[in-house]
Amino acid sequence: MIKAIKTFGKYLMLMGKTFTIPERMRMFFKQYLKEMEQLGVNSIGIVLLISFFIGAVITIQIKTNIESAWMPRWTVGYVTREIMLLEFSSSIMCLILAGKVGSNIASELGTMRVTQQIDALEIMGVNSANYLILPKIMAMLTMIPILVIFSIFSGIIGAFCTCWFGGILNAVDLEYGIQYEFKEWFVWSGIIKSFFFAFIISSVSSFFGYTVEGGSIEVGKASTDAVVCCSVLILFSDLILSKILA
Amino acid sequence: MIEIRNIEKQFEGKTILSNINATFANGMTNLIIGQSGSGKTVLMKCIVGLLVPDHGEILYDGRNFVHMGKKEKKQIQKEVGMIFQSAALFDSMSVLENVMFPLDMFSNDTQHKRIDRAMFCLDRVNLKGAENKFPGEISGGMQKRVAIARAIALNPRYLFCDEPNSGLDPKTSLVIDNLIHGITKEYSMTTIINTHDMNSVMGIGEKVIFIQEGKKEWEGTKDCIFTSQNKKLSDFIFASDLLQKVKKMEINNMKD
Ligand SMILES: Nc1ncnc2c1ncn2[C@@H]1O[C@H](COP(=O)(O)OP(=O)(O)OP(=O)(O)O)[C@@H](O)[C@H]1O
Ligand SMILES: [Mg+2]
């Protein structure tokens, strides 16, 4: 317990060091663009792929397992949409990103630490936390709404594909269900949640990577720890945020 | 000139450095030698501020580094260049970008001037033509030379090298040593080098400090080493048979 509090204190101190005005805006923007590409744009593929299949699978599952004669014809589309908007496209997708982006960040910073690249920055008089971590956090916060929207669309396209190519149900019914009693707020709440998750992923995994001591084994451990810690924090905060935003 | 006084450092109750005093003059290559684990790297990290010594004072031309505000520390750090044991190049950047990094960060020159300066530094370490390669694509000796170019990009007054030629063949080591020596003379820098390479000691040891188990055992020039009566020093330096023979010959030469 005391160790957890100590770690949290160190995390806060690192964030304090991170959130300062960058020394050179030019260098900050250069890093910011690079991180947007590396963390955001390069994640679009996996987001589209997974959302597409989940959208399709949810449709098939609901259709074959839930629907019966006395249920209205909009059930399948409606349920698919609600699952995608409320849970999958924000929370579950961020869990997946925690695995991809989190381990990426932690191992990159960890390697920089053990090969003394961070020391080299410090010696030059550069605020290494600010230079390395701030662009990552900002890039994740910028890219995450885009990823959420991509995920929602891809999921819905997946659902339609089951109609068009699988003949599971009538596309008109699905469309009707997807539009049935649509609440715009659900999209916003998904995006709001994802901002929190994006901050958790980028800052927590940066913390694990930045504070590595030792060699390559510790870097590997830090990257696993980062993913586990991010996932737990995402699940936990999802619980709280869902209650608040409901 | 850098002066250190009564430097002490402990890790978890274990004393790594105790009561080290020394002065490092400018325009000279100052060597710190000692066995692996004797505390050379820790001492250097204390001097450059990566570690904080438990006791003692560090004076950069009279400016006390230990009791200094953040701003003044930063000012000194801009006058410091360091070459790490592992080169520590930024591996997401090309060679040219690595050398340009300190300039991009701190210099107000135009892009064109910064590139010129970086190319000049690369030329100084004989690396023209490799500027678009990445650190992963060049050899260890070249990496060390890029690290030197990066360290001198901002015209530092103080240069620190932690085992600049570890893991290099004797010939490449010589090139690196001469490079550091030449740059030190050219810009009249205060250069401190950690090493356990006897070739470096004999070649560029204008001032040598011998550390054992965290204590300063001996200090002098490379020429005094042969005549020194210090048992620990000669045990360390003349560990191999070859060097024993060299010592005998050298002493005979001196007698003649
Ligand atoms: N961060 C640290 N925490 C605890 N002990 C440390 C730390 N850094 C160094 N030490 C200890 O300090 C001692 C001196 O280490 P140092 O790295 O200075 O040796 P060195 O003289 O540079 O050796 P080498 O020639 O192999 O580089 C070692 O016994 C090491 O275990
Ligand atoms: Mg060392």
Coordinates of C-alpha atoms in Angstrom, one line a residue, chain B:
Chain B
M1 CA 38.8 24.7 -14.9
I2 CA 36.8 22.4 -12.7
E3 CA 37.5 21.8 -9.0
I4 CA 35.9 19.2 -6.9
R5 CA 36.2 19.1 -3.1
N6 CA 35.4 16.4 -0.6
I7 CA 33.0 14.6 -2.9
E8 CA 31.1 11.8 -1.1
K9 CA 28.4 9.6 -2.4
Q10 CA 26.6 6.7 -0.9
F11 CA 24.0 4.3 -2.4
E12 CA 21.7 2.6 0.1
G13 CA 24.2 3.0 2.9
K14 CA 27.1 1.7 0.8
T15 CA 29.9 4.3 0.3
I16 CA 30.8 4.5 -3.4
L17 CA 32.9 7.7 -3.3
S18 CA 34.7 9.1 -0.3
N19 CA 36.5 12.4 0.1
I20 CA 37.6 13.0 -3.4
N21 CA 39.5 16.2 -4.2
A22 CA 40.9 17.2 -7.6
T23 CA 41.3 20.0 -10.0
F24 CA 41.0 19.7 -13.7
A25 CA 42.7 22.3 -15.8
N26 CA 41.5 23.6 -19.1
G27 CA 43.2 22.9 -22.4
M28 CA 44.2 19.6 -21.0
T29 CA 43.0 16.0 -21.1
N30 CA 42.3 14.9 -17.6
L31 CA 42.0 11.1 -17.1
I32 CA 40.3 9.3 -14.3
I33 CA 41.4 5.7 -14.2
G34 CA 40.5 2.8 -12.0
Q35 CA 39.2 -0.7 -12.0
S36 CA 35.7 -1.6 -13.1
G37 CA 33.3 -0.7 -10.3
S38 CA 35.7 1.7 -8.6
G39 CA 33.2 4.6 -9.0
K40 CA 34.4 6.4 -12.1
T41 CA 31.0 6.7 -13.7
V42 CA 29.4 7.7 -10.4
L43 CA 32.0 10.5 -10.0
M44 CA 31.5 11.8 -13.5
K45 CA 27.7 11.7 -13.0
C46 CA 28.1 13.7 -9.8
I47 CA 30.2 16.3 -11.6
V48 CA 27.8 16.8 -14.4
G49 CA 24.8 16.8 -12.1
L50 CA 23.0 13.5 -13.1
L51 CA 23.6 12.5 -9.5
V52 CA 23.7 14.7 -6.5
P53 CA 26.7 14.1 -4.2
D54 CA 25.9 13.7 -0.5
H55 CA 28.7 16.0 0.4
G56 CA 31.2 18.2 -1.2
E57 CA 31.5 21.0 -3.7
I58 CA 31.9 21.2 -7.5
L59 CA 33.3 24.4 -8.9
Y60 CA 33.0 25.2 -12.6
D61 CA 35.5 28.1 -13.0
G62 CA 34.6 29.2 -9.5
R63 CA 30.8 28.7 -9.9
N64 CA 29.5 26.4 -7.3
F65 CA 27.4 23.8 -9.1
V66 CA 25.9 22.0 -6.1
H67 CA 24.3 25.0 -4.5
M68 CA 22.9 26.6 -7.6
G69 CA 19.5 27.6 -8.8
K70 CA 17.8 25.8 -11.7
K71 CA 18.4 28.6 -14.1
E72 CA 22.1 28.9 -13.4
K73 CA 22.5 25.1 -13.6
K74 CA 20.9 25.2 -17.0
Q75 CA 23.4 27.8 -18.1
I76 CA 26.3 25.6 -17.1
Q77 CA 24.7 22.6 -18.7
K78 CA 24.7 24.5 -22.0
E79 CA 28.5 24.8 -21.6
V80 CA 28.9 21.0 -21.0
G81 CA 29.2 18.3 -23.6
M82 CA 29.2 14.7 -22.7
I83 CA 30.0 11.4 -24.5
F84 CA 28.5 8.4 -22.8
Q85 CA 29.8 4.9 -22.4
S86 CA 27.2 3.7 -24.8
A87 CA 27.3 6.7 -27.2
A88 CA 23.6 7.3 -26.3
L89 CA 22.7 8.6 -29.8
F90 CA 19.0 9.2 -30.4
D91 CA 18.1 6.2 -32.5
S92 CA 15.0 7.7 -34.0
M93 CA 17.1 10.4 -35.6
S94 CA 19.6 10.4 -38.4
V95 CA 23.3 11.2 -37.8
L96 CA 22.8 14.8 -38.9
E97 CA 19.7 15.3 -36.8
N98 CA 21.5 13.9 -33.8
V99 CA 24.3 16.5 -34.2
M100 CA 21.8 19.2 -35.0
F101 CA 19.6 18.4 -31.9
P102 CA 21.4 20.7 -29.4
L103 CA 21.5 23.4 -32.0
D104 CA 17.8 23.1 -32.7
M105 CA 17.1 23.2 -29.0
F106 CA 19.3 26.1 -27.9
S107 CA 20.6 28.1 -30.8
N108 CA 18.8 31.0 -32.4
D109 CA 20.6 30.7 -35.7
T110 CA 18.7 30.1 -39.0
Q111 CA 18.1 26.6 -40.2
H112 CA 20.8 27.1 -42.8
K113 CA 23.4 28.1 -40.3
R114 CA 22.6 25.2 -38.0
I115 CA 23.0 22.7 -40.8
D116 CA 26.3 24.3 -41.6
R117 CA 27.5 24.1 -38.0
A118 CA 26.4 20.4 -37.8
M119 CA 28.2 19.6 -41.0
F120 CA 31.3 21.3 -39.8
C121 CA 31.2 19.2 -36.6
L122 CA 30.7 16.0 -38.6
D123 CA 33.6 17.0 -40.8
R124 CA 35.8 17.6 -37.7
V125 CA 35.3 14.0 -36.7
N126 CA 35.8 12.8 -40.3
L127 CA 32.2 11.6 -40.8
K128 CA 31.2 13.6 -43.9
G129 CA 29.0 11.4 -46.1
A130 CA 27.4 9.5 -43.2
E131 CA 24.9 12.3 -42.3
N132 CA 21.8 10.5 -43.5
K133 CA 22.5 7.2 -41.9
F134 CA 20.8 6.1 -38.7
P135 CA 22.7 5.2 -35.5
G136 CA 21.7 1.6 -36.0
E137 CA 23.4 1.5 -39.4
I138 CA 26.9 2.7 -38.4
S139 CA 29.7 1.0 -36.5
G140 CA 30.5 1.5 -32.8
G141 CA 33.5 3.7 -33.6
M142 CA 31.4 5.9 -35.9
Q143 CA 28.7 6.1 -33.3
K144 CA 31.3 7.4 -30.8
R145 CA 32.5 10.0 -33.3
V146 CA 28.9 11.1 -33.9
A147 CA 28.6 11.4 -30.1
I148 CA 31.7 13.6 -30.1
A149 CA 30.3 15.8 -32.9
R150 CA 27.1 16.2 -31.0
A151 CA 28.9 17.0 -27.8
I152 CA 30.9 19.8 -29.5
A153 CA 28.1 21.3 -31.6
L154 CA 27.4 24.1 -29.1
N155 CA 31.1 24.8 -28.5
P156 CA 31.2 23.6 -24.9
R157 CA 33.7 24.8 -22.4
Y158 CA 33.7 21.4 -20.6
L159 CA 33.8 18.0 -22.2
F160 CA 33.1 14.8 -20.4
C161 CA 33.8 11.4 -21.9
D162 CA 32.8 8.2 -20.1
E163 CA 35.1 5.4 -21.5
P164 CA 35.1 6.9 -25.1
N165 CA 36.9 3.9 -26.5
S166 CA 35.4 0.9 -24.7
G167 CA 34.6 -1.8 -27.1
L168 CA 36.8 -0.4 -29.9
D169 CA 39.9 -1.8 -31.5
P170 CA 43.2 -0.3 -30.6
K171 CA 43.5 1.6 -33.8
T172 CA 40.1 3.2 -33.7
S173 CA 40.7 3.9 -30.0
L174 CA 43.7 5.9 -31.0
V175 CA 41.7 7.9 -33.5
I176 CA 39.1 8.7 -30.9
D177 CA 41.8 9.6 -28.3
N178 CA 43.6 11.9 -30.7
L179 CA 40.3 13.5 -31.8
I180 CA 39.4 14.3 -28.2
H181 CA 42.9 15.5 -27.5
G182 CA 42.9 17.7 -30.6
I183 CA 39.6 19.3 -29.9
T184 CA 40.5 19.9 -26.3
K185 CA 43.7 21.8 -27.4
E186 CA 41.9 23.6 -30.2
Y187 CA 39.1 25.1 -28.1
S188 CA 41.0 25.1 -24.8
M189 CA 38.3 23.0 -23.2
T190 CA 38.3 21.3 -19.8
T191 CA 38.2 17.7 -20.7
I192 CA 37.7 14.8 -18.3
I193 CA 37.9 11.3 -19.5
N194 CA 37.0 8.1 -17.7
T195 CA 39.0 5.2 -18.9
H196 CA 40.7 1.9 -18.1
D197 CA 42.6 1.7 -21.4
M198 CA 46.3 1.9 -20.8
N199 CA 47.0 3.1 -24.3
S200 CA 44.9 6.2 -23.6
V201 CA 46.8 6.7 -20.3
M202 CA 50.2 6.6 -22.1
G203 CA 48.9 8.6 -25.0
I204 CA 46.9 11.5 -23.7
G205 CA 47.3 11.3 -19.9
E206 CA 48.3 14.9 -19.3
K207 CA 46.9 14.5 -15.9
V208 CA 45.9 11.2 -14.4
I209 CA 43.8 10.5 -11.3
F210 CA 43.7 7.0 -10.0
I211 CA 40.7 5.9 -8.1
Q212 CA 40.3 2.7 -6.2
E213 CA 37.3 1.7 -4.2
G214 CA 36.0 5.2 -4.2
K215 CA 39.1 6.8 -2.9
K216 CA 41.7 8.9 -4.8
E217 CA 44.9 6.8 -4.5
W218 CA 47.2 8.7 -6.8
E219 CA 47.5 11.7 -9.1
G220 CA 50.2 12.8 -11.6
T221 CA 51.1 12.8 -15.3
K222 CA 51.7 9.9 -17.6
D223 CA 55.4 10.2 -17.2
C224 CA 55.3 9.9 -13.4
I225 CA 53.5 6.6 -13.7
F226 CA 56.7 4.7 -14.5
T227 CA 58.6 6.1 -11.5
S228 CA 55.7 6.1 -9.1
Q229 CA 56.3 4.0 -5.9
N230 CA 52.6 3.6 -5.3
K231 CA 52.0 -0.1 -5.0
K232 CA 48.3 -0.1 -5.8
L233 CA 48.8 2.0 -8.9
S234 CA 51.5 -0.2 -10.4
D235 CA 49.5 -3.3 -9.6
F236 CA 46.6 -1.8 -11.6
I237 CA 48.5 -0.3 -14.5
F238 CA 51.2 -2.9 -15.0
A239 CA 48.9 -5.9 -14.6
S240 CA 50.0 -7.6 -17.8
D241 CA 53.4 -9.0 -18.6
L242 CA 53.7 -6.9 -21.6
L243 CA 53.3 -3.7 -19.7
Q244 CA 55.7 -5.0 -17.0
K245 CA 58.3 -5.2 -19.8
V246 CA 57.5 -1.8 -21.1
K247 CA 57.9 -0.4 -17.6
K248 CA 61.4 -2.0 -17.2
M249 CA 62.5 -0.7 -20.6
E250 CA 61.2 2.8 -19.8
I251 CA 63.0 2.9 -16.5
N252 CA 66.2 1.7 -18.1
N253 CA 65.8 4.4 -20.8
M254 CA 65.4 7.0 -18.1
K255 CA 68.6 5.9 -16.3
D256 CA 70.7 6.2 -19.5

